[in-house]
PDB file of C-alpha atoms in Angstrom:
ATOM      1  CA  UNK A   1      10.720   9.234  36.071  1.00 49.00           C
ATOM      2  CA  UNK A   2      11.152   8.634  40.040  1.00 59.00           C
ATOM      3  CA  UNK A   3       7.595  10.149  40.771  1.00 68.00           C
ATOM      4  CA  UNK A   4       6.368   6.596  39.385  1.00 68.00           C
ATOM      5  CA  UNK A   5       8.813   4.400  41.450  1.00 67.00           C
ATOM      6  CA  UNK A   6       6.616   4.677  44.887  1.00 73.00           C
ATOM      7  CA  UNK A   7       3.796   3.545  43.200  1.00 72.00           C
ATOM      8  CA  UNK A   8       5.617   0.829  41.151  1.00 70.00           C
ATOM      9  CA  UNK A   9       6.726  -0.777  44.510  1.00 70.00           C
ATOM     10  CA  UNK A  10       3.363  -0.662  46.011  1.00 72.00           C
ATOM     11  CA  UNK A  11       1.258  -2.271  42.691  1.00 72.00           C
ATOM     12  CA  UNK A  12       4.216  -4.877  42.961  1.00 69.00           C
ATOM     13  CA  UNK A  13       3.917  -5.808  46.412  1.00 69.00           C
ATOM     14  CA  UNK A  14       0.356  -5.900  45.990  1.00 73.00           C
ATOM     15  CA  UNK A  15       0.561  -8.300  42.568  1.00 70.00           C
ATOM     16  CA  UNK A  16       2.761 -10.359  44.692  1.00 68.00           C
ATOM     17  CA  UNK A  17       0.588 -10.433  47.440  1.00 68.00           C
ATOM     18  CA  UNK A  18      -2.274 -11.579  45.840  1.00 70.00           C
ATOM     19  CA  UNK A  19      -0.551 -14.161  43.640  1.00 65.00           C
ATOM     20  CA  UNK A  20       0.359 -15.742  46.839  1.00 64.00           C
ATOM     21  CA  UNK A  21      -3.055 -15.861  47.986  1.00 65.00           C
ATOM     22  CA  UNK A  22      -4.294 -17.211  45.239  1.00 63.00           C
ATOM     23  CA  UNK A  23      -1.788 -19.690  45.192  1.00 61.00           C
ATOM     24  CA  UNK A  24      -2.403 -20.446  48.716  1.00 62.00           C
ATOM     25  CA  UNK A  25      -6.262 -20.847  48.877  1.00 64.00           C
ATOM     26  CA  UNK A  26      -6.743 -22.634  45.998  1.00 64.00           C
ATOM     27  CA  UNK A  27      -8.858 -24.786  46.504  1.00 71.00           C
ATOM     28  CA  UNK A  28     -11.653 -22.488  47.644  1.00 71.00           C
ATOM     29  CA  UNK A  29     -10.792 -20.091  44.419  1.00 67.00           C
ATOM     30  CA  UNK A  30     -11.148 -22.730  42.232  1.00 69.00           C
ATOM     31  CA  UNK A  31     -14.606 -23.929  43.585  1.00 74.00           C
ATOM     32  CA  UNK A  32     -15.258 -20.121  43.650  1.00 72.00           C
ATOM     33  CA  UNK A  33     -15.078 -20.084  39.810  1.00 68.00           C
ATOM     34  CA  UNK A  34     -16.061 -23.653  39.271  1.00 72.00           C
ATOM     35  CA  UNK A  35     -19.446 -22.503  40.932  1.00 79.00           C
ATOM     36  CA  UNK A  36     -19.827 -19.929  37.674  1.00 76.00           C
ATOM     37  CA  UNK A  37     -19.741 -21.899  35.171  1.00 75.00           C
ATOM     38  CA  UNK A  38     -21.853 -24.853  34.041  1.00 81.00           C
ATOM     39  CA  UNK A  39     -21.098 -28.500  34.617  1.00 82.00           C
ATOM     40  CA  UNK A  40     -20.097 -29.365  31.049  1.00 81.00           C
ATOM     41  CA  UNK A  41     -17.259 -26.592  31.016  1.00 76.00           C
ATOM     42  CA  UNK A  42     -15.773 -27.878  34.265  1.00 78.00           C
ATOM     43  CA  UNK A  43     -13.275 -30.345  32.744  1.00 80.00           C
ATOM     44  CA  UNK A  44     -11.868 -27.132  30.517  1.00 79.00           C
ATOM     45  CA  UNK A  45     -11.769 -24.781  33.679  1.00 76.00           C
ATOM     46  CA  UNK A  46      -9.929 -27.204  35.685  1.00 79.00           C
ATOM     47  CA  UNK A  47      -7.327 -27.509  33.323  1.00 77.00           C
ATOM     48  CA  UNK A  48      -7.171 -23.749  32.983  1.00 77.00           C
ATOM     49  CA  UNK A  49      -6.990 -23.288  36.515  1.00 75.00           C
ATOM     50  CA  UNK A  50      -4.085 -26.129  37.114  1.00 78.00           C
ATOM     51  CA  UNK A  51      -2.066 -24.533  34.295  1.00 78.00           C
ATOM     52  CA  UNK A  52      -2.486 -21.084  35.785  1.00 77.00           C
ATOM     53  CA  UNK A  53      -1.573 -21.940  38.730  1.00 76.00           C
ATOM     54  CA  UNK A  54       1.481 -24.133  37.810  1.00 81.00           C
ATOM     55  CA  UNK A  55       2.810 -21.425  35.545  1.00 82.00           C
ATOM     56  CA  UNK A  56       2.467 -19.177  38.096  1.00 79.00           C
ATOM     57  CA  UNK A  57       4.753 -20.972  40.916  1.00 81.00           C
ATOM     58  CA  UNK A  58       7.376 -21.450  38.433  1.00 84.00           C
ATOM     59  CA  UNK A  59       7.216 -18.228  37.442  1.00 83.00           C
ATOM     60  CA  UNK A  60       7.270 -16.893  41.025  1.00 82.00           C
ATOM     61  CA  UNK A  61       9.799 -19.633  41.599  1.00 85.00           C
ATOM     62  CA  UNK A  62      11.943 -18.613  38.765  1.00 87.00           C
ATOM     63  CA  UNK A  63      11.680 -14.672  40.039  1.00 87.00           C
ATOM     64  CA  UNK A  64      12.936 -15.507  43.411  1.00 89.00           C
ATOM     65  CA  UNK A  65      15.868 -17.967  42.470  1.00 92.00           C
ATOM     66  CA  UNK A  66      17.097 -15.682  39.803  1.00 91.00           C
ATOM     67  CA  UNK A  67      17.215 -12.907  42.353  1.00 93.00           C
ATOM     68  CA  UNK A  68      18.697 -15.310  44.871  1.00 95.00           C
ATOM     69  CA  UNK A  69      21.776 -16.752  42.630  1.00 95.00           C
ATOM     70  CA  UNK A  70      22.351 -12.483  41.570  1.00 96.00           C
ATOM     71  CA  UNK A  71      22.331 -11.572  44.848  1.00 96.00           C
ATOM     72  CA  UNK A  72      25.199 -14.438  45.655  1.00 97.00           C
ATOM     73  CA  UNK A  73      26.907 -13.642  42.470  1.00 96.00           C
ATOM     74  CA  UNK A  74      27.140 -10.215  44.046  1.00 95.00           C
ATOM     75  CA  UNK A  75      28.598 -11.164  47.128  1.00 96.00           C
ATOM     76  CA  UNK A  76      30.908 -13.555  45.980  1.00 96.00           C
ATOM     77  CA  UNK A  77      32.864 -10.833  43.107  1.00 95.00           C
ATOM     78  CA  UNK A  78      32.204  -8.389  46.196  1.00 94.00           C
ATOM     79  CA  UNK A  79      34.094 -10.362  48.743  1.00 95.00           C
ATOM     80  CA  UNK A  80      36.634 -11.083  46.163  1.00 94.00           C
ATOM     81  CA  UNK A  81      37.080  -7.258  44.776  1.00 91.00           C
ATOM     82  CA  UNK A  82      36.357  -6.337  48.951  1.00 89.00           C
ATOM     83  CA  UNK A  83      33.535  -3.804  47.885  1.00 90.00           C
ATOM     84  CA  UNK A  84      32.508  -1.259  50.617  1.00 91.00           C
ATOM     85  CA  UNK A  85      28.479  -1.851  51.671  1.00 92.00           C
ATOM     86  CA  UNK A  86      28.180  -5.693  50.500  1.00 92.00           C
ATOM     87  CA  UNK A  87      25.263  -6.745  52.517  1.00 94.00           C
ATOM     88  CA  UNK A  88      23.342  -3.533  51.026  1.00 94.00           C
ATOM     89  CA  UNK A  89      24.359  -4.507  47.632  1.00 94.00           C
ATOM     90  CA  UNK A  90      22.950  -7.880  47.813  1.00 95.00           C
ATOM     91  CA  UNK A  91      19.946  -6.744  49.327  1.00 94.00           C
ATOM     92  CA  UNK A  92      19.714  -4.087  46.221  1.00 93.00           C
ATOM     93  CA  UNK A  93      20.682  -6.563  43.669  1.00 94.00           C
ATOM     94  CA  UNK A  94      17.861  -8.801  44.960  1.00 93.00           C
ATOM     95  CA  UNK A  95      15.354  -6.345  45.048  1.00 91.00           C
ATOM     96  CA  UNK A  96      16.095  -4.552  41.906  1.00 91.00           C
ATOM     97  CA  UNK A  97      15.957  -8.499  40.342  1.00 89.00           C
ATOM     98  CA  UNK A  98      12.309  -7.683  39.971  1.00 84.00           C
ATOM     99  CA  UNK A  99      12.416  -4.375  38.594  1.00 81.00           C
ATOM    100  CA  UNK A 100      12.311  -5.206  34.683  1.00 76.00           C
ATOM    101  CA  UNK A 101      14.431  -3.404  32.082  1.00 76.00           C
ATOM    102  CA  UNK A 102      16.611  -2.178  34.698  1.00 82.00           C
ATOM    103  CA  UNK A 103      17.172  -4.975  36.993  1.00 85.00           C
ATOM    104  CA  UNK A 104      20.457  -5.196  39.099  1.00 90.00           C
ATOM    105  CA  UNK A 105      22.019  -2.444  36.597  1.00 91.00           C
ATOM    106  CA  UNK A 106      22.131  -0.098  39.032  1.00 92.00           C
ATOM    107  CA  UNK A 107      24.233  -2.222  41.250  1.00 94.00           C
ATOM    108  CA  UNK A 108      26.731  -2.949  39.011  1.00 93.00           C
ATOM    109  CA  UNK A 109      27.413   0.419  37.899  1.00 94.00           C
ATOM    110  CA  UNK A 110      27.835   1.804  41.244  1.00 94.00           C
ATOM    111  CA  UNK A 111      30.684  -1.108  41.620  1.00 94.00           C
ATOM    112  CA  UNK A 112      31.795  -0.288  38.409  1.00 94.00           C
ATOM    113  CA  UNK A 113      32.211   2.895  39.322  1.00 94.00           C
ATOM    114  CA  UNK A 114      34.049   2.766  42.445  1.00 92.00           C
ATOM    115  CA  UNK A 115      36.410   0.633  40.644  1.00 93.00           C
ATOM    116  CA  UNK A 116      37.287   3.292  38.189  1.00 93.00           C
ATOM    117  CA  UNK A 117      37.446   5.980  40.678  1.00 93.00           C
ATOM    118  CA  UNK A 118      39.900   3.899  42.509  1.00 91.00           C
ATOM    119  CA  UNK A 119      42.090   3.090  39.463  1.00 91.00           C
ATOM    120  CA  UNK A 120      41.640  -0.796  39.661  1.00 90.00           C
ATOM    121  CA  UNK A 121      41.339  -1.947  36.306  1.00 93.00           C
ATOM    122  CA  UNK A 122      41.615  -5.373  37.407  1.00 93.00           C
ATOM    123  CA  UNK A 123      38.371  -4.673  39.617  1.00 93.00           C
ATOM    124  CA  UNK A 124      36.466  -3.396  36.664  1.00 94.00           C
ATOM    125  CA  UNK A 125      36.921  -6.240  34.240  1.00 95.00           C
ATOM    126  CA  UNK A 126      35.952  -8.120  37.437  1.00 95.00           C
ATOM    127  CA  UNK A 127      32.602  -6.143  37.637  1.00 95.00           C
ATOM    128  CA  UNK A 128      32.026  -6.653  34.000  1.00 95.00           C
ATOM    129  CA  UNK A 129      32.198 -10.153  34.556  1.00 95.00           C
ATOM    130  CA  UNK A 130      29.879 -10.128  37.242  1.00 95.00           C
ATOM    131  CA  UNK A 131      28.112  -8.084  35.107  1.00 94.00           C
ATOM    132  CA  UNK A 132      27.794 -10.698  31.979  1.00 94.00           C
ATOM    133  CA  UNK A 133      26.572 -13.203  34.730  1.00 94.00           C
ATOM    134  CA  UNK A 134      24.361 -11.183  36.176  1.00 93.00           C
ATOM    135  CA  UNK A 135      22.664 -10.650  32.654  1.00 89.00           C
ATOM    136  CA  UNK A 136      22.804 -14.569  32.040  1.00 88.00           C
ATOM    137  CA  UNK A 137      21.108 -15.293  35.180  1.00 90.00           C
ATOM    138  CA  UNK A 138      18.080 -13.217  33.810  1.00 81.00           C
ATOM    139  CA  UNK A 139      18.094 -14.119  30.732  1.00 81.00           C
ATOM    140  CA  UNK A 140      18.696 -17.290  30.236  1.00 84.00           C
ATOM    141  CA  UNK A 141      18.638 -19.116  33.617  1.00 85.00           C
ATOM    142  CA  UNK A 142      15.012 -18.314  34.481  1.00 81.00           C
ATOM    143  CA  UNK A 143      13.445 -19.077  31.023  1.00 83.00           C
ATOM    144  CA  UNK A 144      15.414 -21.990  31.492  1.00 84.00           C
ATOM    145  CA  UNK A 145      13.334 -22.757  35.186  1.00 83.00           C
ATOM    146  CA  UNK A 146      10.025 -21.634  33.817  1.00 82.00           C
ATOM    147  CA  UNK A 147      10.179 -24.171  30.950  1.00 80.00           C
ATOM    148  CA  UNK A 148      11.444 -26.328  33.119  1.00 81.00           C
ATOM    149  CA  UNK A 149       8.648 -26.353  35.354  1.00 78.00           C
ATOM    150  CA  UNK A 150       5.990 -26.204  32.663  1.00 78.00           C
ATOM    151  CA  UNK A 151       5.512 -27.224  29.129  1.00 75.00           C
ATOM    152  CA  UNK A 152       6.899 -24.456  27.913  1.00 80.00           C
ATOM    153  CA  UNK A 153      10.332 -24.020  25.478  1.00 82.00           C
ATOM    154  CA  UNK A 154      12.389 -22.173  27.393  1.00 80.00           C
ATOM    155  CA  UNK A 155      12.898 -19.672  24.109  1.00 83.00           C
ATOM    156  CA  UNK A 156       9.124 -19.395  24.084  1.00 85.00           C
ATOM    157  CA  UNK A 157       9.134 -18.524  27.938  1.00 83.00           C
ATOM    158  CA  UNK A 158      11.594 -15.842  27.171  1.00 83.00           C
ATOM    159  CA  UNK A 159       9.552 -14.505  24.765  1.00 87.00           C
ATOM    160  CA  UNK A 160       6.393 -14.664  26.299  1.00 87.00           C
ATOM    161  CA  UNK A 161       8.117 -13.104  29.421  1.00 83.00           C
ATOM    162  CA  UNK A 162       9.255  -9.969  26.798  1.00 84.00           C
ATOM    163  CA  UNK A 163       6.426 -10.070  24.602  1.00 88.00           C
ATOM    164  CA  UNK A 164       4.381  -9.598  28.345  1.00 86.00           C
ATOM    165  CA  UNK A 165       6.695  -6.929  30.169  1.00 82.00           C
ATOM    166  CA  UNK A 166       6.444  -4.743  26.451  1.00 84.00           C
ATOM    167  CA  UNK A 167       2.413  -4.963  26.380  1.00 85.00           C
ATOM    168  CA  UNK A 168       1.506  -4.809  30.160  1.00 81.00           C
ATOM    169  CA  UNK A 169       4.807  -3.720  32.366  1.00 78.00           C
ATOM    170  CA  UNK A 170       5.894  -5.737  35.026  1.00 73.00           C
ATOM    171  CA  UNK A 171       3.031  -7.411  35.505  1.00 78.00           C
ATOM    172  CA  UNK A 172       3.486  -9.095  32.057  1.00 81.00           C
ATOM    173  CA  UNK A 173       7.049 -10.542  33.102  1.00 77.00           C
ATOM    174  CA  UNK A 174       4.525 -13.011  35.161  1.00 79.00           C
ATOM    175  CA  UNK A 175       1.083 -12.759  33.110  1.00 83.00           C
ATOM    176  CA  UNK A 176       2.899 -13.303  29.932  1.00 86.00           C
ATOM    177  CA  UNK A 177       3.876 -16.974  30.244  1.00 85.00           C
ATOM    178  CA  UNK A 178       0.840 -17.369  32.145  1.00 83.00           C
ATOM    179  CA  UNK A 179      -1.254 -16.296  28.445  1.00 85.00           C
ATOM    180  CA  UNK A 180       1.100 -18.492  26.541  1.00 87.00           C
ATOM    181  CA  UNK A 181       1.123 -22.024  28.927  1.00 84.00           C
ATOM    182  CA  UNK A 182      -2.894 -21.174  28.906  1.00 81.00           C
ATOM    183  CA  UNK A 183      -3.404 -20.777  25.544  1.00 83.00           C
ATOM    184  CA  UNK A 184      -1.007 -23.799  24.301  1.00 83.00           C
ATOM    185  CA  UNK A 185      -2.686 -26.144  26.855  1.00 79.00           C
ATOM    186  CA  UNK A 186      -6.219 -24.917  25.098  1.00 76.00           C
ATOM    187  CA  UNK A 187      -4.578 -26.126  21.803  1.00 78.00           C
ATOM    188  CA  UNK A 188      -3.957 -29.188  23.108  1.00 77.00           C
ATOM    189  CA  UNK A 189      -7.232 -30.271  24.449  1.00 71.00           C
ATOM    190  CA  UNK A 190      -8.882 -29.278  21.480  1.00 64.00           C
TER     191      UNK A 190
END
């Protein structure tokens, strides 16, 4: 199961990479594709494009304040319970933010776990707290930004964010409400 985590990274730093391009140049992208396609269907790729991209910045957006306000959450029950490492934690907890299914799990074990070991029960409900915000932060709190920051019902960005990471991986976390803003704002215009 580890073998796979190298290359997880890298196709992640490379998704993210490119998104940012993308997001970046967009202009010249956009007359890229406009140049494909005839005249009559620019109106319709425009408004694909525009929904792509703002879909994708709140989605990005989303991904990085979620992993932001867990990382803090981290800190703050760490300086509180006076956990060992704290800075590494919070670095962990905001890298393993991306990492679906697992997410900032491992974290929170390992502080769970060093409470126990040190006999603190007090500690460890503290941890499980941290641990039920943690969990809200993901999901709740960033369906909540993503529909926010597009016409999409926070329920249905959930979803779409599931219904995405169980078809494509971690790439559907991002490509999922990407598909559904898309295909709603096709609905619309027609």
């Amino acid at each position: 199961a580890l073998k796979g985590l190298p290359w997880f990274f890298l196709n992640s730093l490379v998704f993210v990479v490119s998104l940012y391009g993308f997001l970046l140049g967009r202009s010249k992208a956009k007359a890229a594709v406009l140049s494909l396609w005839p005249r009559k269907y620019h109106e319709e790729i425009e408004v694909f494009l525009s929904t792509t991209v703002k879909v994708s910045r709140a989605v990005v957006s989303a991904a990085l304040l979620a992993g932001l306000l867990q990382a803090m959450t981290v800190f703050i029950f760490g300086l509180i319970g006076s956990a060992p490492y704290l800075l590494l934690f919070c670095l962990l907890t905001f890298v393993l933010s991306f990492v679906p299914v697992v997410g900032t799990l491992p974290v929170t074990l390992i502080l769970l776990s060093l409470s126990y070991f040190q006999g603190s029960w007090t500690l460890f409900v503290m941890y499980l707290i941290m641990a039920a915000i943690l969990s809200s932060i993901d999901n709740f709190l960033r369906p909540l930004i993503i529909g926010h920051n597009t016409s999409l019902a926070p329920t249905l960005a959930f979803l779409a964010a599931i219904g995405g990471l169980a078809t494509m991986g971690f790439i559907g976390l991002f490509m999922g409400p990407i598909i559904v803003a898309v295909f709603l704002s096709t609905l619309k215009r027609s």
